[in-house]
mmCIF file of C-alpha atoms in Angstrom:
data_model
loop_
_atom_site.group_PDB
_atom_site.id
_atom_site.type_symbol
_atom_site.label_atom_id
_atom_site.label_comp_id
_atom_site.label_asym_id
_atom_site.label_seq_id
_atom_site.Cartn_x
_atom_site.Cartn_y
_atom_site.Cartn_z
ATOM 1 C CA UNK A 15 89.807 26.536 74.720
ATOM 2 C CA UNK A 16 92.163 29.321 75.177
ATOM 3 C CA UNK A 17 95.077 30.124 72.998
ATOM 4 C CA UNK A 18 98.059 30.886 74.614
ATOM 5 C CA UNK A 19 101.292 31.892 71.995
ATOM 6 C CA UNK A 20 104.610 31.127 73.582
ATOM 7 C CA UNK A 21 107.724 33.051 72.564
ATOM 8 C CA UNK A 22 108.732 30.872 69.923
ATOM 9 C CA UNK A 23 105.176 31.742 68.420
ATOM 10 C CA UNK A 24 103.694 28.025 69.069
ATOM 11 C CA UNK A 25 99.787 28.375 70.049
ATOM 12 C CA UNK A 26 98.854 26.344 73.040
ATOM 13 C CA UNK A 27 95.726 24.921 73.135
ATOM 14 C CA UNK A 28 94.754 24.758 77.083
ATOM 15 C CA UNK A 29 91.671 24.747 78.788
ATOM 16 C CA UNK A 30 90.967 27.441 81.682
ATOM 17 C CA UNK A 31 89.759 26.382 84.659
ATOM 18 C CA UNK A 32 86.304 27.398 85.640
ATOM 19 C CA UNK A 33 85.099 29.263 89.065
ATOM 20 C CA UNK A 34 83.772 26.097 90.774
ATOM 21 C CA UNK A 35 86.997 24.485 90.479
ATOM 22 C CA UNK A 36 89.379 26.759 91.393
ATOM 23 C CA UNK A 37 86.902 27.924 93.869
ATOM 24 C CA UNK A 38 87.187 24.399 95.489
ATOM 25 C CA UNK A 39 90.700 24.355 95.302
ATOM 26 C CA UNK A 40 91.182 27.580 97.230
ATOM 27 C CA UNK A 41 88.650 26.145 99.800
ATOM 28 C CA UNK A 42 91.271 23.309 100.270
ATOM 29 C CA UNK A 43 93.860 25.396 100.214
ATOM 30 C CA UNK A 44 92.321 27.318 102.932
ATOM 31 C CA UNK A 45 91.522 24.754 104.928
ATOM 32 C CA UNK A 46 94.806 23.179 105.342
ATOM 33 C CA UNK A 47 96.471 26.928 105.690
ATOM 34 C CA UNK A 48 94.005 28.261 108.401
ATOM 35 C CA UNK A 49 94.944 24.914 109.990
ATOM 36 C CA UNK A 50 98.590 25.484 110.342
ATOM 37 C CA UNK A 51 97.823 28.436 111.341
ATOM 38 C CA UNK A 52 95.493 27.192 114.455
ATOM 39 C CA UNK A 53 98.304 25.198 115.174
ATOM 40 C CA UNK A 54 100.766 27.355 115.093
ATOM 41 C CA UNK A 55 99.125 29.948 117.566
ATOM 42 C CA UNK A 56 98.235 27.878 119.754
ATOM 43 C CA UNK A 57 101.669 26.354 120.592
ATOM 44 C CA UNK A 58 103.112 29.615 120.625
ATOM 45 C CA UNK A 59 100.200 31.713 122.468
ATOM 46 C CA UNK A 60 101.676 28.229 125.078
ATOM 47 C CA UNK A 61 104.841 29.207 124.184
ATOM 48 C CA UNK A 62 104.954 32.929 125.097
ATOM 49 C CA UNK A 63 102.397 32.889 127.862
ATOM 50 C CA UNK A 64 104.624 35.214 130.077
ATOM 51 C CA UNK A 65 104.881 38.130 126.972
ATOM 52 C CA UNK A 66 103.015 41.411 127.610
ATOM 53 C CA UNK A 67 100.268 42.222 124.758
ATOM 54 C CA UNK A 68 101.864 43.964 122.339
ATOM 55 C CA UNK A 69 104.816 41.290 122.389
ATOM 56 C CA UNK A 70 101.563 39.041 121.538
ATOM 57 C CA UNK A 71 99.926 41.198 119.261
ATOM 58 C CA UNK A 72 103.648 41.189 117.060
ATOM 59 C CA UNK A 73 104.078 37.626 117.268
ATOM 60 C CA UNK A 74 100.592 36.690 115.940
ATOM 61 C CA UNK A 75 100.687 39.233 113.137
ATOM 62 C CA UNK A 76 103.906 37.366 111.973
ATOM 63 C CA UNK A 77 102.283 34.082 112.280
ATOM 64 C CA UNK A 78 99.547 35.535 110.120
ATOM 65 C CA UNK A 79 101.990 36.749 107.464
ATOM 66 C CA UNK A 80 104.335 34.192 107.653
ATOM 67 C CA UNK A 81 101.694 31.014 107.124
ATOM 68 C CA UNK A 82 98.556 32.379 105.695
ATOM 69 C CA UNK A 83 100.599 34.857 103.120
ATOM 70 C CA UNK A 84 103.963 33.793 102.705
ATOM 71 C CA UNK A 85 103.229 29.914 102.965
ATOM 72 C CA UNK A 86 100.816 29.790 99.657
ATOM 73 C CA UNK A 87 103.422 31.720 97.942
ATOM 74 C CA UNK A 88 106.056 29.605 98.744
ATOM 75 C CA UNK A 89 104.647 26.562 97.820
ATOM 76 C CA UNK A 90 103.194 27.284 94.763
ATOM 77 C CA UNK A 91 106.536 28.602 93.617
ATOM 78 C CA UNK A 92 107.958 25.032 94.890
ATOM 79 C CA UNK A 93 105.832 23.116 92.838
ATOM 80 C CA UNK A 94 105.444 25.404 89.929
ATOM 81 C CA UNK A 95 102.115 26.123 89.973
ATOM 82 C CA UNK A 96 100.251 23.151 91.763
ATOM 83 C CA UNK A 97 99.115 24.132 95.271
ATOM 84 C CA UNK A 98 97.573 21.121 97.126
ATOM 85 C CA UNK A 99 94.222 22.078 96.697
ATOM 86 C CA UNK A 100 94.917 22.685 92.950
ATOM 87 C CA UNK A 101 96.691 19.345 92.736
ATOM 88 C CA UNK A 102 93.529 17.562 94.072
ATOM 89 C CA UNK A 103 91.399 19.240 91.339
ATOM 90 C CA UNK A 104 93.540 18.777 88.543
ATOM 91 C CA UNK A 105 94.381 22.252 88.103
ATOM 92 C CA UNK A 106 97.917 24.640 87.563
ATOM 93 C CA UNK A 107 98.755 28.103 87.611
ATOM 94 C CA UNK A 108 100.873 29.058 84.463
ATOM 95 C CA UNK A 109 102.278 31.966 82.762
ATOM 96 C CA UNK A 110 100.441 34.079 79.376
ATOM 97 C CA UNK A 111 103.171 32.496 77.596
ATOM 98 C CA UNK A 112 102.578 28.672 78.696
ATOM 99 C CA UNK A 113 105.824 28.758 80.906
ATOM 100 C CA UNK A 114 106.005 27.584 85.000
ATOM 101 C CA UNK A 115 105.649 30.234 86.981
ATOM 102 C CA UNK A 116 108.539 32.167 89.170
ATOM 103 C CA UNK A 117 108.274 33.311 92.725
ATOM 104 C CA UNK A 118 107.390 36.980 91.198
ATOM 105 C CA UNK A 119 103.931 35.679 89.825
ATOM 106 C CA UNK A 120 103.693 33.727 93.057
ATOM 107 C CA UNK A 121 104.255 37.250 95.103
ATOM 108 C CA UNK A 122 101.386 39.230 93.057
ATOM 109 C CA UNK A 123 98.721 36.587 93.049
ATOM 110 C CA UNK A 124 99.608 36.015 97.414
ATOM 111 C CA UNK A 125 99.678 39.005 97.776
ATOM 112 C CA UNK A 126 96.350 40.270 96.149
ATOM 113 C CA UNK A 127 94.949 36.843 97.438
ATOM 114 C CA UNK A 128 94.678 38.012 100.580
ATOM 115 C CA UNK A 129 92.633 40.619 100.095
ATOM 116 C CA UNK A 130 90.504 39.441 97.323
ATOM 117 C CA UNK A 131 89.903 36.157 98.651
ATOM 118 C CA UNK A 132 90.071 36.221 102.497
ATOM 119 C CA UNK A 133 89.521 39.896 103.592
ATOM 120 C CA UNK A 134 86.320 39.897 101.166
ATOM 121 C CA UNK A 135 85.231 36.217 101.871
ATOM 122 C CA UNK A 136 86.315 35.697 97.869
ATOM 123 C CA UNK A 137 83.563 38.351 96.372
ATOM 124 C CA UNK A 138 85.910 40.205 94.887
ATOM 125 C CA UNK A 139 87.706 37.252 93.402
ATOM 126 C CA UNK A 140 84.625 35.610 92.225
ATOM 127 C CA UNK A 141 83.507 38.732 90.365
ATOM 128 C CA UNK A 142 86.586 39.303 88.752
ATOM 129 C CA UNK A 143 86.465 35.349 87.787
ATOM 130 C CA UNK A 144 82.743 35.662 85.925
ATOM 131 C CA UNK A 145 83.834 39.008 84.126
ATOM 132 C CA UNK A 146 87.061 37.846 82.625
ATOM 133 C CA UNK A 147 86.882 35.892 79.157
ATOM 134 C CA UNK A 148 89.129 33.055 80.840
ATOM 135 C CA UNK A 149 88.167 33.038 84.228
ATOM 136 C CA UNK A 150 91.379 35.199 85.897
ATOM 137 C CA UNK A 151 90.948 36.952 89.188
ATOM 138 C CA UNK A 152 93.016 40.284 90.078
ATOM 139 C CA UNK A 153 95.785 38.128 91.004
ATOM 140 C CA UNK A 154 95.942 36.891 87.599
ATOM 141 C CA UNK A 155 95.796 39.958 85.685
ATOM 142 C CA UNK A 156 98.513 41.649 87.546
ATOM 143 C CA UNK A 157 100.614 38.718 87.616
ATOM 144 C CA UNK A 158 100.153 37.448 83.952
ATOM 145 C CA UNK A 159 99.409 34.007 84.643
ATOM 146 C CA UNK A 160 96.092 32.049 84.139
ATOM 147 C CA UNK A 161 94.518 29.256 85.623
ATOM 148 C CA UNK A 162 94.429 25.570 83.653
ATOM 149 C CA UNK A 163 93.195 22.357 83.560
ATOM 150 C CA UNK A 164 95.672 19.593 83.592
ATOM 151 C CA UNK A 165 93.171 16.962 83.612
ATOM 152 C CA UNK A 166 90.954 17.055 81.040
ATOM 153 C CA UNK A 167 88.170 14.501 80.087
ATOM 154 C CA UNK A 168 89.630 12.251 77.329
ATOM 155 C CA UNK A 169 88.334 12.524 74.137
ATOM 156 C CA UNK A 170 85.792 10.149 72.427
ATOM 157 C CA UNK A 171 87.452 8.260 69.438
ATOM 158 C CA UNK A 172 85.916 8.392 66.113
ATOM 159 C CA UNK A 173 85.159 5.745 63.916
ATOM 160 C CA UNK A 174 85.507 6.066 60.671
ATOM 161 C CA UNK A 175 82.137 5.408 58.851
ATOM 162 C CA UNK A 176 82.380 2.344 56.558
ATOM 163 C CA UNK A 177 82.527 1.311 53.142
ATOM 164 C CA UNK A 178 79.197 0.494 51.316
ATOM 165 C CA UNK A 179 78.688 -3.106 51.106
ATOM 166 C CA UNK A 180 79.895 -3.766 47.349
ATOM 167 C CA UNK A 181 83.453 -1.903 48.088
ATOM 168 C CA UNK A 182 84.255 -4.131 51.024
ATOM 169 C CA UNK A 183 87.406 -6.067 49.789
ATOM 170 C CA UNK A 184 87.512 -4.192 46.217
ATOM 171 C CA UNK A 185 90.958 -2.536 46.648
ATOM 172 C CA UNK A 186 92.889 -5.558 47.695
ATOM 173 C CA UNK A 187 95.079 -5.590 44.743
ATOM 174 C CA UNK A 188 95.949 -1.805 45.264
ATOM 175 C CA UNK A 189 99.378 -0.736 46.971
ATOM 176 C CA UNK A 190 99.048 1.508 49.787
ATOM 177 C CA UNK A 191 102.037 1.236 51.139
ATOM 178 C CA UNK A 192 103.782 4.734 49.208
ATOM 179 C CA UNK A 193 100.613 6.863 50.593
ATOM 180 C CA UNK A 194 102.543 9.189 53.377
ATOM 181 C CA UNK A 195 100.576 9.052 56.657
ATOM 182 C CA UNK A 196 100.308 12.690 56.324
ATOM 183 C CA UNK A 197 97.834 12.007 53.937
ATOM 184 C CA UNK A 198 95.956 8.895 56.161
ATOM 185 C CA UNK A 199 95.945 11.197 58.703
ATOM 186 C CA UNK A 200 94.040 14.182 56.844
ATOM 187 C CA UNK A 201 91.621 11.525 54.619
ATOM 188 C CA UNK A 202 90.357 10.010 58.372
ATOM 189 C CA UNK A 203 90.169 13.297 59.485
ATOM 190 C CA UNK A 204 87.862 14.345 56.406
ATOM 191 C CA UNK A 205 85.695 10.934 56.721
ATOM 192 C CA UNK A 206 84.819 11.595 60.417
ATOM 193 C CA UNK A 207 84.078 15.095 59.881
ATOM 194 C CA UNK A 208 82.394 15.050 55.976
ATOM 195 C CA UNK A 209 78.666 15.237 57.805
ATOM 196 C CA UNK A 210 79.526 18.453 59.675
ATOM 197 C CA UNK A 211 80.826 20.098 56.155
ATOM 198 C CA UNK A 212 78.648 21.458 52.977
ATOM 199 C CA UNK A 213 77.653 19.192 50.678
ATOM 200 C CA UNK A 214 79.759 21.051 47.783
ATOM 201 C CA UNK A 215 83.093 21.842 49.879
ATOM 202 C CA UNK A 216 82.667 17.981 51.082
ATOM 203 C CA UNK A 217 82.804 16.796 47.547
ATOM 204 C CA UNK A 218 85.298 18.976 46.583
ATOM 205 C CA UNK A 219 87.325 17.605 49.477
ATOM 206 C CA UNK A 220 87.031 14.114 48.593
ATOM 207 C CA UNK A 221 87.924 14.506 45.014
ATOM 208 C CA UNK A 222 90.988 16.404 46.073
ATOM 209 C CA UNK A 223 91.722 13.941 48.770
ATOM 210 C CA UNK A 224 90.483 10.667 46.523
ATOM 211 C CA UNK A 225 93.282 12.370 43.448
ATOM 212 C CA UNK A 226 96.256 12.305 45.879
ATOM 213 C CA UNK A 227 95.908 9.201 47.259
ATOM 214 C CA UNK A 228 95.427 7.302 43.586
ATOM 215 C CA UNK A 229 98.256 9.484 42.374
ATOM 216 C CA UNK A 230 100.587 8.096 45.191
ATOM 217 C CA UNK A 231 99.019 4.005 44.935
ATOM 218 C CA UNK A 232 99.051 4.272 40.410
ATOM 219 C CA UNK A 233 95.730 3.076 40.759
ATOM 220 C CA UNK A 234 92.988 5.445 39.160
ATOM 221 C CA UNK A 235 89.398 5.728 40.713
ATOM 222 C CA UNK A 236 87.176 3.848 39.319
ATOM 223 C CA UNK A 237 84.590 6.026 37.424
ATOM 224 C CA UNK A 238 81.475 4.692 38.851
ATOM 225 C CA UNK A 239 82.892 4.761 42.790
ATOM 226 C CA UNK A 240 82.119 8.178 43.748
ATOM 227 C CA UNK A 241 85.209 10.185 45.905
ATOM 228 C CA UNK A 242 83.986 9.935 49.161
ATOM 229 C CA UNK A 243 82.957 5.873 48.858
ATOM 230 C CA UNK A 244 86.403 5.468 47.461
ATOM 231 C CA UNK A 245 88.338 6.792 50.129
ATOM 232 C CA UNK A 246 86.317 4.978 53.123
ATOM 233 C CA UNK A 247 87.423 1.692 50.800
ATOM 234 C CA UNK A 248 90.741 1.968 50.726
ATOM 235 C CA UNK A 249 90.543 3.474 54.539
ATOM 236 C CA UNK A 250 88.564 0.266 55.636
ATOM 237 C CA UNK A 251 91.323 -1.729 53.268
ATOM 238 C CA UNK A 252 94.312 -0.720 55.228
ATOM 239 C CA UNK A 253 92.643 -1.062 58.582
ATOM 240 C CA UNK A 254 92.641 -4.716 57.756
ATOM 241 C CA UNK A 255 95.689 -5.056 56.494
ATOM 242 C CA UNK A 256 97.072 -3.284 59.729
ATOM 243 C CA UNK A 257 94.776 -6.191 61.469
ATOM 244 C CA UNK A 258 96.204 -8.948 60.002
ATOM 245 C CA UNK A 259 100.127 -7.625 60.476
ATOM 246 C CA UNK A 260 99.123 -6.962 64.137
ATOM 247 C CA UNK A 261 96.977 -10.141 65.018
ATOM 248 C CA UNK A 262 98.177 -12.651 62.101
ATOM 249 C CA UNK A 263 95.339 -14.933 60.730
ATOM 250 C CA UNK A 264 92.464 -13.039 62.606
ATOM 251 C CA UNK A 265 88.895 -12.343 61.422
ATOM 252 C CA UNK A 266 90.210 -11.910 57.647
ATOM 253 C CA UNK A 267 92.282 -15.309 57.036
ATOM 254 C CA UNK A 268 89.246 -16.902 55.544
ATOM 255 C CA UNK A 269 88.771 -13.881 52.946
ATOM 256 C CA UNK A 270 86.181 -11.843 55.396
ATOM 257 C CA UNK A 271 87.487 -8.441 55.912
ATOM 258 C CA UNK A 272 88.370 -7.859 59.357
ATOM 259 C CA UNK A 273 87.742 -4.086 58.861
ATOM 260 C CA UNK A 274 83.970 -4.944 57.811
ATOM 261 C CA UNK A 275 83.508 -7.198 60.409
ATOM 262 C CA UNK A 276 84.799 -5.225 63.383
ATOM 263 C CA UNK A 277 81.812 -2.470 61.877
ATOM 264 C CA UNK A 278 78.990 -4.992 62.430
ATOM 265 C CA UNK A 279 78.788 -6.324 58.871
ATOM 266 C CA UNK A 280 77.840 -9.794 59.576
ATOM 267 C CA UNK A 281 78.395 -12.695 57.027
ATOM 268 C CA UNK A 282 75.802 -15.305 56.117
ATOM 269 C CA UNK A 283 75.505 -17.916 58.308
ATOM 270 C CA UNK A 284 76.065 -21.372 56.769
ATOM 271 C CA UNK A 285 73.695 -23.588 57.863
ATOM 272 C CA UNK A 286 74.673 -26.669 59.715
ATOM 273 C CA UNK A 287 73.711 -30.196 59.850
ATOM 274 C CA UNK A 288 71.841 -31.529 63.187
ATOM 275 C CA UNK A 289 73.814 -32.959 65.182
ATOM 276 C CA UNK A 290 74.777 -36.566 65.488
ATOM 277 C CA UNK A 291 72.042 -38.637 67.709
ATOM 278 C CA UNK A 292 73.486 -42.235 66.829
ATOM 279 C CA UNK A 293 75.764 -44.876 64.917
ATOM 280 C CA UNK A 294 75.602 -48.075 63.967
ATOM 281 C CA UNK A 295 78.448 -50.017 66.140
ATOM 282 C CA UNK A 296 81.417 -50.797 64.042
ATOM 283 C CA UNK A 297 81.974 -54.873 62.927
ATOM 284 C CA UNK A 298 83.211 -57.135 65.454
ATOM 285 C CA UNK A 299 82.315 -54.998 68.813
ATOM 286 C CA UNK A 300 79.877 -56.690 70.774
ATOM 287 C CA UNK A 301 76.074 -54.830 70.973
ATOM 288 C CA UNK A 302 75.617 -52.630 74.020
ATOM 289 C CA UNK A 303 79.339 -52.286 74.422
ATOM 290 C CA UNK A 304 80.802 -48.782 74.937
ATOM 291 C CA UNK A 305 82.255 -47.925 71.667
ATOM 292 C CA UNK A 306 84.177 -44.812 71.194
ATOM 293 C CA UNK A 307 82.801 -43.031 67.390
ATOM 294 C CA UNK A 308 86.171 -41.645 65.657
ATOM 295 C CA UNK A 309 84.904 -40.117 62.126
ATOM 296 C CA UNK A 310 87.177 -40.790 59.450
ATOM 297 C CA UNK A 311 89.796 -38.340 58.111
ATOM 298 C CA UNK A 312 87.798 -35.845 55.773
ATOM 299 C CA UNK A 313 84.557 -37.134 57.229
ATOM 300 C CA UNK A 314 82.509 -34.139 58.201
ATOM 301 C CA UNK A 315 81.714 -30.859 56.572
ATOM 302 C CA UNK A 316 82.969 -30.546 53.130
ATOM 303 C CA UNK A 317 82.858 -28.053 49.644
ATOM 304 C CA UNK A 318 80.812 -28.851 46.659
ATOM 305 C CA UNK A 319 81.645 -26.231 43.852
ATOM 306 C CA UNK A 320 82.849 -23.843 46.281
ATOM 307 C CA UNK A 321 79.762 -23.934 48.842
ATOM 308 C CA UNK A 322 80.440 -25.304 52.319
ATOM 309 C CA UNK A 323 77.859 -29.053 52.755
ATOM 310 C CA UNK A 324 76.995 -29.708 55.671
ATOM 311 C CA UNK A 325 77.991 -33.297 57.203
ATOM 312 C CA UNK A 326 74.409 -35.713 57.189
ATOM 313 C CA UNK A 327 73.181 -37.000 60.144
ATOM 314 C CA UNK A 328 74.013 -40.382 61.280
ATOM 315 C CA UNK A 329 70.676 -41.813 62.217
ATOM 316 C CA UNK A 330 69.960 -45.372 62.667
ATOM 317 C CA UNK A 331 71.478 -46.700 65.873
ATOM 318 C CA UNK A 332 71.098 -50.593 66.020
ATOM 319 C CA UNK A 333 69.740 -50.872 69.776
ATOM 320 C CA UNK A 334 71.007 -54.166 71.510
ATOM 321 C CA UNK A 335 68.922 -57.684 70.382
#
C-alpha cells in the first residue's frame, strides 16, 4: 500500500502496480503502436515511391517520432492516465499527489520511454522498476507520477464472531437505538480484530468500548458478562433487529434470533408424529368410495404447557367388507 498525501494533506491509500503488470501493459501498448507504425510505412513507403533516399530517410524518421513517441504521449494525456494496454490490466498513471496527469508528465515519461523501454529492449526500465520501493521506472521519477492499480481484488468480509450461547436474545429489552454508528462501526471493528490484539490491550478495549455503549443505551453491564461477550450480544442483537426491519417476520418471528441462526446455531428439532397411513371413512359414505380426509379446524399439532405435541397417527383404516 503506498501513501500518497494530496495538497489538502488527505493520505491516499493506493496500491502500486507491480513489474509483471505494467510490463504486460507496455507489451500491449507496443504491440498496437509498432502496428500503426507498420501500417503507416508501408502506405507511405507506396506513397512516396518516386522520393530520392534522404526524402525517405526524413519521412520515416517522422513516422517514427510522430507514432511510436508522440502517439503514447498523446493518448495517455487524452485519457488521463489509462493507455490501452493499461486499461486492459486495470492499471493508471497518476501524479505524487493523487491528481490526473497533464501532458508535461506525459512528455517526460514518452520521452524517457523510448529509450528505457525500446532502445534497451526494457532492461533499463525493468531495473529501475525492482530497485524502487513502489515500482517507478526513470520515467516516473523524473516525471513525478507513479503507477496504480485501479482494480483491486475485493476484500473478504468479516463476520463478526458470535455471542456465547446463553447471551443469544439477553439484550432484547435494551435500547440501541441512541448508540451513534460511530461507535457500531469501531465495536465491529474491535470484535473482528480482538484475536490479532494482546490479551491485556484487548480487554482494555472492550471495557472501554463495552462503558460507552451502556452509557449511551442506560443499561449497565451485567457483572458476570465479561466486556468482550457483552459487546458481541448486543452486536448479534441489533443485527437481528436490522433483520427483521429489512425482511419483516423472517427467521426471528417465532422468538429464534435471526442473528444466531444465520451463524449456524441450530435449534432443537421438535419431533414429529408419523405420518398419516389411514382413516376410518366418515358416516354415510359408502366403503371403497373415494373420500376426500379434511382434518378439523385445530386438528393437528398442538401446545401442552408451552411444548409443541405432535398430532397422533390415524391408524385403523376399515378396508371394504
Amino acid at each position: 500500500m503506498s501513501e500518497l498525501v494530496t495538497g489538502d494533506a488527505v493520505v491516499l491509500g493506493l496500491r502500486p502496480a507491480r513489474l509483471p503488470s505494467r510490463a504486460l501493459a507496455v507489451l500491449v501498448d507496443l504491440v498496437l503502436a509498432w502496428t500503426v507504425y507498420v501500417v503507416l510505412s508501408l502506405v507511405l513507403l507506396t506513397a512516396t515511391s518516386s522520393l530520392d533516399t534522404a526524402a525517405l530517410a526524413a519521412v520515416q524518421v517522422a513516422l517514427f517520432l510522430l507514432v511510436l513517441v508522440g502517439g503514447p504521449i498523446a493518448v495517455e494525456t487524452l485519457s488521463h492516465g489509462r493507455s490501452p494496454g493499461k486499461a486492459a490490466c486495470g492499471l493508471r498513471v497518476l501524479r505524487d499527489d493523487g491528481g490526473p496527469v497533464r501532458f508535461r508528465h506525459s512528455l517526460v515519461r514518452g520521452a524517457l520511454g523510448v529509450v528505457e523501454i525500446q532502445l534497451s529492449f526494457g532492461v533499463i526500465a525493468c531495473t529501475a522498476s525492482l530497485v524502487s520501493a513502489r515500482g517507478r521506472r526513470l520515467g516516473d521519477v523524473f516525471a513525478g507520477t507513479l503507477v496504480v492499480r485501479e482494480r483491486v481484488p475485493a476484500a473478504r468480509a468479516v463476520r463478526v464472531p458470535p455471542p456465547p450461547p446463553a447471551l443469544v436474545g439477553r439484550f432484547r429489552g435494551v435500547d440501541l437505538s441512541r448508540v451513534p454508528d460511530g461507535l457500531w462501526l469501531a465495536v465491529r471493528q474491535f470484535l473482528t480484530r480482538a484475536g490479532q490484539l494482546d490479551a491485556a490491550v484487548a480487554e482494555s478495549m472492550a471495557r472501554r468500548l463495552a462503558a460507552d455503549v451502556a452509557a449511551c443505551t442506560g443499561a449497565p453491564v451485567p457483572p458476570e458478562v465479561p466486556a468482550g461477550a457483552y459487546l458481541a450480544g448486543v452486536v448479534a442483537e441489533r443485527q437481528e433487529r436490522d433483520a427483521r426491519r429489512a425482511f419483516g417476520a423472517g427467521p426471528g418471528h417465532d422468538g429464534w434470533p435471526a442473528a444466531a441462526e444465520a451463524r449456524g446455531v441450530a435449534r432443537e428439532a421438535t419431533p414429529k408424529g408419523p405420518p398419516v397411513t389411514g382413516f376410518a371413512p366418515p358416516a354415510g359414505e359408502r366403503p371403497g368410495s373415494a373420500a376426500v380426509f379434511t382434518p378439523a379446524p385445530g386438528a393437528g399439532s398442538g401446545t401442552a404447557g408451552g411444548a409443541e405435541v405432535a398430532p397422533e397417527p390415524r391408524t385403523g383404516f376399515v378396508p371394504p367388507s
